[in-house]
mmCIF file of C-alpha atoms in Angstrom:
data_model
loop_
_atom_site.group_PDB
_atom_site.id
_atom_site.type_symbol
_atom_site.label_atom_id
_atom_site.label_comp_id
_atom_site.label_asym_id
_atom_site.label_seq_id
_atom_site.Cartn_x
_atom_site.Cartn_y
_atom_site.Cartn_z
ATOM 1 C CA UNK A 1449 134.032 -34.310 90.991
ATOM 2 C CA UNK A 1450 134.826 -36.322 88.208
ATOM 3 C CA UNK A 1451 136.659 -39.771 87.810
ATOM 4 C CA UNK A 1452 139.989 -39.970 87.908
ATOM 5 C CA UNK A 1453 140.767 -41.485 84.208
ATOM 6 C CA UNK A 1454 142.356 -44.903 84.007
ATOM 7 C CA UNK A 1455 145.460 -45.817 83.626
ATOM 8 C CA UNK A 1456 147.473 -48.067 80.519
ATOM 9 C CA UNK A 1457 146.623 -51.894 81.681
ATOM 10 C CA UNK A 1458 144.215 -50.156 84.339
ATOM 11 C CA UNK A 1459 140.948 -51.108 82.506
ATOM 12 C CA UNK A 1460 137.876 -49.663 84.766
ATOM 13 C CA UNK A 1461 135.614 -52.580 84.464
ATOM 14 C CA UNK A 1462 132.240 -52.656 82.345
ATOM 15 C CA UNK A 1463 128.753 -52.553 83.549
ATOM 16 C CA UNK A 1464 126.967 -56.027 84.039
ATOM 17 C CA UNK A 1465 124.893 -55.860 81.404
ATOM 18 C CA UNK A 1466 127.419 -53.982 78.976
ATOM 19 C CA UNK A 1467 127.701 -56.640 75.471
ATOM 20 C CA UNK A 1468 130.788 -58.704 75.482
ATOM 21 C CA UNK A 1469 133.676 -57.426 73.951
ATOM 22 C CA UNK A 1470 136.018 -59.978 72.604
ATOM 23 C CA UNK A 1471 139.834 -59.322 72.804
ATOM 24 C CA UNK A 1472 141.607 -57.376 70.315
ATOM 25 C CA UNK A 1473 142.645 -59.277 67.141
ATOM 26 C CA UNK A 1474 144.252 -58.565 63.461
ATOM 27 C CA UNK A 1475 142.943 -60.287 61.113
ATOM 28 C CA UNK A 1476 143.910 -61.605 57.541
ATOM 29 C CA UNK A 1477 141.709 -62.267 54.614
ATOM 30 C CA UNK A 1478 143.189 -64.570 51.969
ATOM 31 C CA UNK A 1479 140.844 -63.382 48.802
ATOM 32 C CA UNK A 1480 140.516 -65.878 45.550
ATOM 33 C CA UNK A 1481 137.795 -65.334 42.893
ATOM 34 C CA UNK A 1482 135.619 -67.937 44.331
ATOM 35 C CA UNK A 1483 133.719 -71.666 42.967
ATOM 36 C CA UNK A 1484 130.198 -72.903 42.823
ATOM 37 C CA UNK A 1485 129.120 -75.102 45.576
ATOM 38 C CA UNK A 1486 128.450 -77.776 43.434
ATOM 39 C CA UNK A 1487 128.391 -78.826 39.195
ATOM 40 C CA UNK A 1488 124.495 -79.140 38.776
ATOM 41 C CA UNK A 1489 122.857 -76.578 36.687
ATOM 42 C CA UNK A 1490 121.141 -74.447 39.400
ATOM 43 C CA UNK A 1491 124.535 -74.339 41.499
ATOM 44 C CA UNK A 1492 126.404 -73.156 38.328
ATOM 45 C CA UNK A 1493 123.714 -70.866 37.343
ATOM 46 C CA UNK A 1494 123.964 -69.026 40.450
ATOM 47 C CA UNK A 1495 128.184 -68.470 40.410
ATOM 48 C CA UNK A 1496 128.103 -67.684 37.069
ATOM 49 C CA UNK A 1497 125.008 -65.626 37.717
ATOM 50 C CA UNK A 1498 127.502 -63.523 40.535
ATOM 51 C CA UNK A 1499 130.404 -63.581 38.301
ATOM 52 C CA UNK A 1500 129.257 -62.437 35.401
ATOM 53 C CA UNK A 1501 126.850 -59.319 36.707
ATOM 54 C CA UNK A 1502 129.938 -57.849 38.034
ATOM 55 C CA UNK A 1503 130.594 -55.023 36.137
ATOM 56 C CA UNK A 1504 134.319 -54.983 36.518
ATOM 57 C CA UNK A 1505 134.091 -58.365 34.928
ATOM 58 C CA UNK A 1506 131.668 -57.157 31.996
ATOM 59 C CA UNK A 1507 131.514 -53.762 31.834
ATOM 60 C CA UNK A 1508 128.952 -53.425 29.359
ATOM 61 C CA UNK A 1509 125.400 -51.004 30.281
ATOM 62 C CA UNK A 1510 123.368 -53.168 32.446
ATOM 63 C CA UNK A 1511 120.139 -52.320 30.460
ATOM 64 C CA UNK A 1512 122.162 -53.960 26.981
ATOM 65 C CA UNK A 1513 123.872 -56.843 29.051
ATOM 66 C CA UNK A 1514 121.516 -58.356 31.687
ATOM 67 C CA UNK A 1515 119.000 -59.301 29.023
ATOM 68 C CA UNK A 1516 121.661 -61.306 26.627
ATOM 69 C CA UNK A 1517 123.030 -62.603 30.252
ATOM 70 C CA UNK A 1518 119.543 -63.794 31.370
ATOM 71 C CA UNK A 1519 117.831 -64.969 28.349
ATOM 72 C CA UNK A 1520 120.632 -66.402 26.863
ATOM 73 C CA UNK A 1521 124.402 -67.099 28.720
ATOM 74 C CA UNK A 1522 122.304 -68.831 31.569
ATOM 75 C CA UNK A 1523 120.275 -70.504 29.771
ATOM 76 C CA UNK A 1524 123.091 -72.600 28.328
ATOM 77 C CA UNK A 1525 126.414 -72.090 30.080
ATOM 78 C CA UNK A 1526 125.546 -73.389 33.177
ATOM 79 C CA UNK A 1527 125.482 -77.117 31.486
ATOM 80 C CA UNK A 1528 128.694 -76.828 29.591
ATOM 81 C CA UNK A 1529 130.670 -75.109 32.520
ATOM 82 C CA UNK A 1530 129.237 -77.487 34.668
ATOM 83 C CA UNK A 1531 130.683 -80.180 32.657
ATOM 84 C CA UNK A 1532 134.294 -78.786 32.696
ATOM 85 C CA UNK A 1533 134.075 -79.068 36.688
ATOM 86 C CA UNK A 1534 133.021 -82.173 36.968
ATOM 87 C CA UNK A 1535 135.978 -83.102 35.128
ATOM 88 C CA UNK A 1536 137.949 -81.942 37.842
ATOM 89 C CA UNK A 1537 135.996 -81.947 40.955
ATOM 90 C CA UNK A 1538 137.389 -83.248 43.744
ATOM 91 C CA UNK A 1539 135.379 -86.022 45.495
ATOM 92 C CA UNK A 1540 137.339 -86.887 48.820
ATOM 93 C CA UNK A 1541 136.464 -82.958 49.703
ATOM 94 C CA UNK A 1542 133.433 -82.983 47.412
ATOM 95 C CA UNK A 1543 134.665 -79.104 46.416
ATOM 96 C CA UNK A 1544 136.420 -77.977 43.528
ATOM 97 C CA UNK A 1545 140.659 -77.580 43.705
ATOM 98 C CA UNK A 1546 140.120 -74.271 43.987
ATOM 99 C CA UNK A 1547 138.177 -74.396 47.551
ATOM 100 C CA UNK A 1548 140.507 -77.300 48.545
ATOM 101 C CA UNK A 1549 143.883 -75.626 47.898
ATOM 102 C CA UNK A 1550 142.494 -72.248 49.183
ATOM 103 C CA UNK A 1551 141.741 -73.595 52.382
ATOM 104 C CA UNK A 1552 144.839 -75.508 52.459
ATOM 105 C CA UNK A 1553 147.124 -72.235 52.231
ATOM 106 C CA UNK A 1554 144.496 -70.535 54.368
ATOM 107 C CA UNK A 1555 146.267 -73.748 57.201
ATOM 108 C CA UNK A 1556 149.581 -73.063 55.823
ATOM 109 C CA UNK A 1557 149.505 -69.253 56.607
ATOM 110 C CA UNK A 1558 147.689 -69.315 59.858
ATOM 111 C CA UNK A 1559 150.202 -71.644 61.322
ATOM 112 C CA UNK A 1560 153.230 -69.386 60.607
ATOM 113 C CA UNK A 1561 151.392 -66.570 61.397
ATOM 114 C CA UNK A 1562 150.438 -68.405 65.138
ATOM 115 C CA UNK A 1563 153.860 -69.819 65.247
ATOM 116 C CA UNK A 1564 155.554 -65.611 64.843
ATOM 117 C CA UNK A 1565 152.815 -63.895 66.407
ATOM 118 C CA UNK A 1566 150.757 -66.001 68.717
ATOM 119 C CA UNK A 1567 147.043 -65.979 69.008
ATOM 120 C CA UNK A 1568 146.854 -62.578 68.170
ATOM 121 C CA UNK A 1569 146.360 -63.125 64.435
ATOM 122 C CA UNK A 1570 143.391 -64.137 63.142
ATOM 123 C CA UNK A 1571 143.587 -65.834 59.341
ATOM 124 C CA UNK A 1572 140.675 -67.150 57.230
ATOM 125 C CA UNK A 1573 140.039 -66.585 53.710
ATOM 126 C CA UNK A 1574 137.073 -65.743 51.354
ATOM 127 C CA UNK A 1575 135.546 -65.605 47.729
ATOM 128 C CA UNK A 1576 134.695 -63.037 45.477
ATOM 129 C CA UNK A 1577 132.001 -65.122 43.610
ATOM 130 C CA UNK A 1578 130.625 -68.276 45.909
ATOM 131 C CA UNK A 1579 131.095 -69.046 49.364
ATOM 132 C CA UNK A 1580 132.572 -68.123 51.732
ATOM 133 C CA UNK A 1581 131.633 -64.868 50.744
ATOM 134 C CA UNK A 1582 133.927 -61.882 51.822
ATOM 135 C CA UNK A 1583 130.864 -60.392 53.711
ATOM 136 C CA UNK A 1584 130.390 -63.327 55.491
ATOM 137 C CA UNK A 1585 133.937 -63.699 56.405
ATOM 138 C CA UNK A 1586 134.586 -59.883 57.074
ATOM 139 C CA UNK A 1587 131.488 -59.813 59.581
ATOM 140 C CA UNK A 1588 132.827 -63.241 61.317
ATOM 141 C CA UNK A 1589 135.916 -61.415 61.639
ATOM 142 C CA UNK A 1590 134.437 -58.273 63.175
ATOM 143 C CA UNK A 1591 132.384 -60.393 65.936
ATOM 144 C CA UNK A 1592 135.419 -62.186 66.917
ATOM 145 C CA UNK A 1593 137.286 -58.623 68.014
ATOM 146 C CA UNK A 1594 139.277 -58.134 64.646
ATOM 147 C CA UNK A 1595 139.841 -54.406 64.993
ATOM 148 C CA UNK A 1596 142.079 -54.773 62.285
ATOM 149 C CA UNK A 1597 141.970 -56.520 58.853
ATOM 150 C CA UNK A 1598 144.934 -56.961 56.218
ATOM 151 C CA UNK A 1599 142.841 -58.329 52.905
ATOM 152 C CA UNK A 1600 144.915 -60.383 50.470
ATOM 153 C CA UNK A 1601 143.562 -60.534 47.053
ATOM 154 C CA UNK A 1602 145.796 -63.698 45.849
ATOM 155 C CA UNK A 1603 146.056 -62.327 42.464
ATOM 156 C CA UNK A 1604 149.907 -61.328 41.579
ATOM 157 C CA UNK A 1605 149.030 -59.251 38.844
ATOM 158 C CA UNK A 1606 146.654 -56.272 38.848
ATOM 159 C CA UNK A 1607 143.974 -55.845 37.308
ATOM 160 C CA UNK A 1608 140.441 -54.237 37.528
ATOM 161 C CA UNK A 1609 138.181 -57.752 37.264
ATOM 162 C CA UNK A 1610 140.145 -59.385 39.732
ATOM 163 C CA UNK A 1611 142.022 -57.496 42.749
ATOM 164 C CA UNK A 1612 139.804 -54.503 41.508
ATOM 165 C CA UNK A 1613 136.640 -56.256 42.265
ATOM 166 C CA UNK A 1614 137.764 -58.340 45.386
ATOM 167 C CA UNK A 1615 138.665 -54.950 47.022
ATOM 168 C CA UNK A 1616 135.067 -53.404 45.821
ATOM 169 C CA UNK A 1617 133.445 -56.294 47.560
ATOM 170 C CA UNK A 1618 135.552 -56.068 50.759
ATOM 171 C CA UNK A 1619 134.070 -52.151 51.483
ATOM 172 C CA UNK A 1620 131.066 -52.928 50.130
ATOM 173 C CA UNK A 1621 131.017 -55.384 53.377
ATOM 174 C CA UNK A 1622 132.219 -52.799 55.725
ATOM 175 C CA UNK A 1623 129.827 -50.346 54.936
ATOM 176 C CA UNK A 1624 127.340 -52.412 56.067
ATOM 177 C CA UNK A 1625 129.180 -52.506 59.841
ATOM 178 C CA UNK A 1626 128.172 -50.807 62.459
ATOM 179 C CA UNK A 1627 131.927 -50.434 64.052
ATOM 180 C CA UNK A 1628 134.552 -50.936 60.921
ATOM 181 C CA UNK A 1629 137.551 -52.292 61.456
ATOM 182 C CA UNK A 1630 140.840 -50.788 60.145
ATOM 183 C CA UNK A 1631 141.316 -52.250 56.644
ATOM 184 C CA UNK A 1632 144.232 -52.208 54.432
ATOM 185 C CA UNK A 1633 144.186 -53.977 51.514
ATOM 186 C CA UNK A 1634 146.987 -55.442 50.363
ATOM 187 C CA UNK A 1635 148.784 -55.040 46.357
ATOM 188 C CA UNK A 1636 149.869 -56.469 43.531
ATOM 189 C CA UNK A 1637 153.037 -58.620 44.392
ATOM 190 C CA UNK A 1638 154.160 -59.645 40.188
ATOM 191 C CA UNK A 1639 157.309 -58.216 40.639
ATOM 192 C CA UNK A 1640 158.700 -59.885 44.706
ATOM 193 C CA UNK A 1641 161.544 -61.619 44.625
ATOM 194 C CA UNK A 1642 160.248 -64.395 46.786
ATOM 195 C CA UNK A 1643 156.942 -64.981 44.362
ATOM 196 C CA UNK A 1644 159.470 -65.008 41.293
ATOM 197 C CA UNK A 1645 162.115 -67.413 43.314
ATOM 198 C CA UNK A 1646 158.753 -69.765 44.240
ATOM 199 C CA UNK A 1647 157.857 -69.483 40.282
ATOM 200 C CA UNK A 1648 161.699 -70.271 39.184
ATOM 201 C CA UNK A 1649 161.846 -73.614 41.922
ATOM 202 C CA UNK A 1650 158.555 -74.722 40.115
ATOM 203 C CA UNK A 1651 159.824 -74.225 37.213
ATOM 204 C CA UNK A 1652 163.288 -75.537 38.177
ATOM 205 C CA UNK A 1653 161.662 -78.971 40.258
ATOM 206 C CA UNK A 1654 159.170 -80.036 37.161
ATOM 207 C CA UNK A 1655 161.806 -79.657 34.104
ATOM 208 C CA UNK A 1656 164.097 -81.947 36.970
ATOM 209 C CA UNK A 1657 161.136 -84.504 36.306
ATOM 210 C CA UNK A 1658 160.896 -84.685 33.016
ATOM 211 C CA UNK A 1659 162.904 -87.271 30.784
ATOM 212 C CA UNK A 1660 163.309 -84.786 28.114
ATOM 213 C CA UNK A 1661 163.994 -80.583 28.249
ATOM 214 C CA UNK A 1662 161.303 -78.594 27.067
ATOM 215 C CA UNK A 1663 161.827 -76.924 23.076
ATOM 216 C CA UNK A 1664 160.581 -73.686 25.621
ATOM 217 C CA UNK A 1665 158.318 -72.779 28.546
ATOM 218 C CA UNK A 1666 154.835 -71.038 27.919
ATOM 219 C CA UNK A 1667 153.836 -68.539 30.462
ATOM 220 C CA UNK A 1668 149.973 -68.532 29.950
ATOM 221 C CA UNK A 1669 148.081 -65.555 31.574
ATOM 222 C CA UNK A 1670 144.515 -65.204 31.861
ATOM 223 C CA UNK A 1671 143.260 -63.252 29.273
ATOM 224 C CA UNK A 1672 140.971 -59.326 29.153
ATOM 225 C CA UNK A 1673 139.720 -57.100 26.256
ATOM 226 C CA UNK A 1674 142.893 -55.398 24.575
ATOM 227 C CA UNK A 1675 140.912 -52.173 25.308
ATOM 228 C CA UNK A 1676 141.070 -52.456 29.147
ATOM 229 C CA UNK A 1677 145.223 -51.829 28.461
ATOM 230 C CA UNK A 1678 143.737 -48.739 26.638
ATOM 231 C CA UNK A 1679 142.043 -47.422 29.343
ATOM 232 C CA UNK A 1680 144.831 -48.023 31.888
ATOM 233 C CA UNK A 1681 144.555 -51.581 33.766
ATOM 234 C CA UNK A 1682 148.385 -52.204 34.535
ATOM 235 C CA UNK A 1683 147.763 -55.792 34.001
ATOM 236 C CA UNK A 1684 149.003 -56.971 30.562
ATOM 237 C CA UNK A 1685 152.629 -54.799 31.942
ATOM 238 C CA UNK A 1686 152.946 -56.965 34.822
ATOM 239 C CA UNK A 1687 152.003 -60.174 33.285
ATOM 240 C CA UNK A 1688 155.139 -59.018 30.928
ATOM 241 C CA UNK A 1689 157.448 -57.627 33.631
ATOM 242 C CA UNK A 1690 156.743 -61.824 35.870
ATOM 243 C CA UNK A 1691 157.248 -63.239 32.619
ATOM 244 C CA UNK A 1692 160.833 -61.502 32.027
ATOM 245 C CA UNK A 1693 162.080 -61.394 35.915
ATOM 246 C CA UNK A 1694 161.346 -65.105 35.731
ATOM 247 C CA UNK A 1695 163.467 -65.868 32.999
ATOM 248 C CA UNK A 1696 165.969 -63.749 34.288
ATOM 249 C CA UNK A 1697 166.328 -65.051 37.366
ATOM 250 C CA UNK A 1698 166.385 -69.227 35.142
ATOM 251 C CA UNK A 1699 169.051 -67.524 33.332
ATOM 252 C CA UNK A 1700 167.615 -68.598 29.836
ATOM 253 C CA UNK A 1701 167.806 -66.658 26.771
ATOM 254 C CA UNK A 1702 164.880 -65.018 25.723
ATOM 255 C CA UNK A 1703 163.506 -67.503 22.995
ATOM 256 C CA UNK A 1704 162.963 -70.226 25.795
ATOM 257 C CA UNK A 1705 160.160 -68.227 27.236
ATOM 258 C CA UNK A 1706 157.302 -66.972 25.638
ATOM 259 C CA UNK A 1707 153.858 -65.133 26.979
ATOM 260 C CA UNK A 1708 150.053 -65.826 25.976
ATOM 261 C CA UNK A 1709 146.734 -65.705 27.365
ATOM 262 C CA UNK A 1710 144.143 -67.558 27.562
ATOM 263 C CA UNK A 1711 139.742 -68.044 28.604
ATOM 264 C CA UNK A 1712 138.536 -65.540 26.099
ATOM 265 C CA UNK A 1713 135.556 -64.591 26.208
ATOM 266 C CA UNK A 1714 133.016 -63.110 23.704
ATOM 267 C CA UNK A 1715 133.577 -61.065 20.601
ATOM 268 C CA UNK A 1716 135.559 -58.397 21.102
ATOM 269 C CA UNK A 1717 139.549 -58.516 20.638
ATOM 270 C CA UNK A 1718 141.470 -59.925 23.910
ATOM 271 C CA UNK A 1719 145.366 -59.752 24.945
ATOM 272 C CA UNK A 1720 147.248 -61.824 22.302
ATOM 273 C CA UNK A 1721 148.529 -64.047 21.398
ATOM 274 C CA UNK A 1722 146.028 -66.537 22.342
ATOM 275 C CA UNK A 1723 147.174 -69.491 24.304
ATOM 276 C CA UNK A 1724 145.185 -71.890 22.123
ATOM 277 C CA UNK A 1725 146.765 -70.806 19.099
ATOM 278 C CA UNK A 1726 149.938 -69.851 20.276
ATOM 279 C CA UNK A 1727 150.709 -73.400 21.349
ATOM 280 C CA UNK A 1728 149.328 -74.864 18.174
ATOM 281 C CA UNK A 1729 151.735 -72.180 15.730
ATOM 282 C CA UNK A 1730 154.589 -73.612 18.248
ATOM 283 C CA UNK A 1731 153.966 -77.337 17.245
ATOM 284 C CA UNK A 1732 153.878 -76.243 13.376
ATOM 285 C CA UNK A 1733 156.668 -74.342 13.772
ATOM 286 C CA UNK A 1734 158.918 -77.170 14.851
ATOM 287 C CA UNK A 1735 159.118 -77.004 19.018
ATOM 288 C CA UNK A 1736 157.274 -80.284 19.384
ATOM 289 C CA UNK A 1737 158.100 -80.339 23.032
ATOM 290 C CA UNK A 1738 156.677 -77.393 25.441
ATOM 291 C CA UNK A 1739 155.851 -76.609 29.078
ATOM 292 C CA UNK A 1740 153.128 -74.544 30.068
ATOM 293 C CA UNK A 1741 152.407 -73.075 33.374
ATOM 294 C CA UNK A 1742 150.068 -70.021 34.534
ATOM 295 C CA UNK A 1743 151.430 -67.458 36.666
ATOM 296 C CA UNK A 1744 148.264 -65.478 37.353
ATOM 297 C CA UNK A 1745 146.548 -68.168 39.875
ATOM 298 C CA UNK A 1746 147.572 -68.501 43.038
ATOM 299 C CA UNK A 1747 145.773 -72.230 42.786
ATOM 300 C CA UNK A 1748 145.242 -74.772 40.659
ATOM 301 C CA UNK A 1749 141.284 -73.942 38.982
ATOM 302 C CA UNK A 1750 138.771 -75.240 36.154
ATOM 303 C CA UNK A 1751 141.047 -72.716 34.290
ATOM 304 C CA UNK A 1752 144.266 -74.914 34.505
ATOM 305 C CA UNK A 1753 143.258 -78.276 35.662
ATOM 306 C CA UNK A 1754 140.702 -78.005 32.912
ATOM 307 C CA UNK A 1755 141.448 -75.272 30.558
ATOM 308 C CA UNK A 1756 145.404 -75.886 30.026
ATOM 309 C CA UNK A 1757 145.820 -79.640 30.488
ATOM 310 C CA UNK A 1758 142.264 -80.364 27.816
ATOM 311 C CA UNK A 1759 141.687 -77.501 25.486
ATOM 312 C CA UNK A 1760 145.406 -76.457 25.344
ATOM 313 C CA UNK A 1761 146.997 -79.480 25.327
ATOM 314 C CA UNK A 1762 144.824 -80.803 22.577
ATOM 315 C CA UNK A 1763 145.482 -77.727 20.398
ATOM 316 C CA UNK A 1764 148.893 -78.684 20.756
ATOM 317 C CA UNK A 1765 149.369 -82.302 20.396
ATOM 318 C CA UNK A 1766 146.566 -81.941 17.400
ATOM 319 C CA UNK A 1767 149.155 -79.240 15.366
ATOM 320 C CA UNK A 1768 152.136 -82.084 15.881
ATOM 321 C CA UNK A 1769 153.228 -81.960 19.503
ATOM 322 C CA UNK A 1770 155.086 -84.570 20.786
ATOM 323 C CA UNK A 1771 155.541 -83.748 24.734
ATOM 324 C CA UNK A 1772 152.621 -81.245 26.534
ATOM 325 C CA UNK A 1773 153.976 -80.880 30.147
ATOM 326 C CA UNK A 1774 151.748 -78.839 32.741
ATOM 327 C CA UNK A 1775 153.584 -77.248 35.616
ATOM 328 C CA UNK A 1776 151.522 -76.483 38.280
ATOM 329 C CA UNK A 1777 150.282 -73.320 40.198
ATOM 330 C CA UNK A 1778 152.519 -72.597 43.133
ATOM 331 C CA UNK A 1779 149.305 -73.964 45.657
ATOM 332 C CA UNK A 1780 150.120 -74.708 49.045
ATOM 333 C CA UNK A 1781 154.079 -75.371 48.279
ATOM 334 C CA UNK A 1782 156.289 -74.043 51.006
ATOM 335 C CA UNK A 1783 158.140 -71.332 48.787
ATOM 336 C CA UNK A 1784 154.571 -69.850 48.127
ATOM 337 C CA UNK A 1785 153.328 -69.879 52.069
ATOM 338 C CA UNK A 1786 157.014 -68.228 52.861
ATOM 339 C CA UNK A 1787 156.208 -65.738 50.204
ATOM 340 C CA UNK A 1788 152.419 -64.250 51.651
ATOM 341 C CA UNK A 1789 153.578 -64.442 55.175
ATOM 342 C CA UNK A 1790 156.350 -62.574 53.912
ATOM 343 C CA UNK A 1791 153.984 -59.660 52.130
ATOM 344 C CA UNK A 1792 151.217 -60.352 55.000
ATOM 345 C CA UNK A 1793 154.313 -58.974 57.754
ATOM 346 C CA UNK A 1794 155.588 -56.516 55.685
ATOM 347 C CA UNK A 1795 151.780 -55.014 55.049
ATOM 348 C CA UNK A 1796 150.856 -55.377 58.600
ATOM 349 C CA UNK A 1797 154.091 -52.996 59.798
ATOM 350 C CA UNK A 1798 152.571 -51.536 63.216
ATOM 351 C CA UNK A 1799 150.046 -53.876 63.664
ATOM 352 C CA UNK A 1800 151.723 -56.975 65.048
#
């Protein structure tokens, strides 16, 4: 005769020497491209090492890339790049803004997530490139009795080297476990009302700081090969479709916005106009006074903290501007936390 099968809340209990099993938890990935652990050569050499043999990031033939990467890129980059984050490194934390801020919504979220949904929600975050690695995390996860994972690339726009690549590296973890976890992954969020209202209050706060309006506001995007829009990365639309839902929703006519990219890199023909140059034909052309802020990050990065407020700024003021004003990436403000616990409930319907 066999056992009578359990009842609902009627757990038969397990052998003595059967492994613990912890209780049952969702859990929530926060996913940003990632940092090096530190601005000396070697510590460079092995992010940039990560980042750039990721061939959603350079899709060139391994056999015709690795050696120019190798013998070349690392030989040098590693110095210069590592310059540019010691420029903005933070010392209190001794980590770059990227790490600090990341960790700092990673807080933000897991408190309103404890506050709606108790202990049952587990929230940490991870890095494409660097530590923590998504491996890392998505294993920790796992042990601690995660049975289900929401992953949040933080990138609002799509596109194959970013939320692409974050999402290859997530499965690429989960193959590797023994007993997955359900995993959803969660998508592009360019177009939410609540990430353009947190875009249009930054927007809204730093031009109420300033003693004189803006000539116009530059959205600057980060930048890919024109050709990837060929071949049918959604990106360069949904930098366009932010860029026009934002001024929309600022009620401002369309020649107080404009849309660039910027951090090309190599030879080949990128999304245009180019920040650098766009900023600089502005200044000729008579609007002496700009603002400049980059939707694509989630956080403030050697990108804007180094890229936008040096390089840019110096094209700028160098062509005849008068007033440069950066406005921040959205970070830990409140309007940006109310926004991904906002996505994070709606894409973990059933699971809570």
């Amino acid at each position: 005769m066999t056992d009578a099968p359990s009842l609902p809340g009627h757990l038969t209990p397990a052998p003595a020497d059967h492994p613990r099993v912890p209780r049952a938890k969702v859990g929530v990935i926060l996913a940003n491209l990632g940092t090096p652990d530190a601005t000396d050569y070697w510590s460079m050499r092995r992010y940039l090492n990560e980042f750039l043999s990721d061939e959603r990031v350079i899709d060139l033939p391994r056999w015709k890339w690795q050696p120019i990467l190798q013998l070349i890129i690392l030989s040098k980059r590693p110095k210069s790049s590592g310059a540019n984050y010691d420029k903005i490194w933070d010392r209190e934390h001794d980590a770059s803004p990227l790490l600090v801020i990341t960790r700092e919504q990673t807080a933000a979220v897991a408190a309103a997530m404890a506050e709606r949904h108790g202990e049952g929600v587990m929230v940490d975050f991870a890095m494409r490139y660097g530590n923590p690695s998504t491996k890392s995390v998505i294993e920790k996860m796992a042990q601690a009795g995660c049975e289900r994972i929401a992953f949040f690339p933080l990138y609002p726009q799509y596109s194959a080297p970013t939320t692409a690549t974050a999402n290859d590296q997530a499965f690429r973890a989960l193959m590797q476990l023994r007993r997955q976890p359900a995993f959803r992954t969660v998508p592009s969020y360019h177009d939410h009302p609540l990430y353009i209202e947190a875009l249009a209050r930054s927007v809204e706060d730093a031009y109420g700081g300033l003693d004189r309006r803006p000539d116009l506001l530059v959205t600057s995007y980060h930048g890919m090969p024109e050709r990837y829009l060929r071949e049918g990365d959604p990106y360069h639309c949904q930098c366009q479709k932010t860029t026009r839902l934002l001024r929309e929703r600022l009620g401002w006519p369309e020649d107080e916005v404009v849309i660039s990219f910027q951090s090309r890199f190599g030879s080949e023909e990128w999304l245009k106009p180019y920040t650098v140059e766009e900023v600089a034909r502005l200044a000729k052309a008579g609007k002496r006074h700009i603002a400049v802020m980059a939707p694509a990050f989630s956080a403030d990065c050697v990108e804007t903290l180094e890229e936008v407020e040096g390089e840019i700024r110096e094209a700028f003021m160098h062509a005849g501007g008068e007033g440069f004003a950066y406005i921040p990436c959205l970070n830990a403000a409140p309007t940006h936390i109310e926004m991904m616990v906002s996505i994070l409930e709606r894409e973990l319907s059933g699971w809570l």
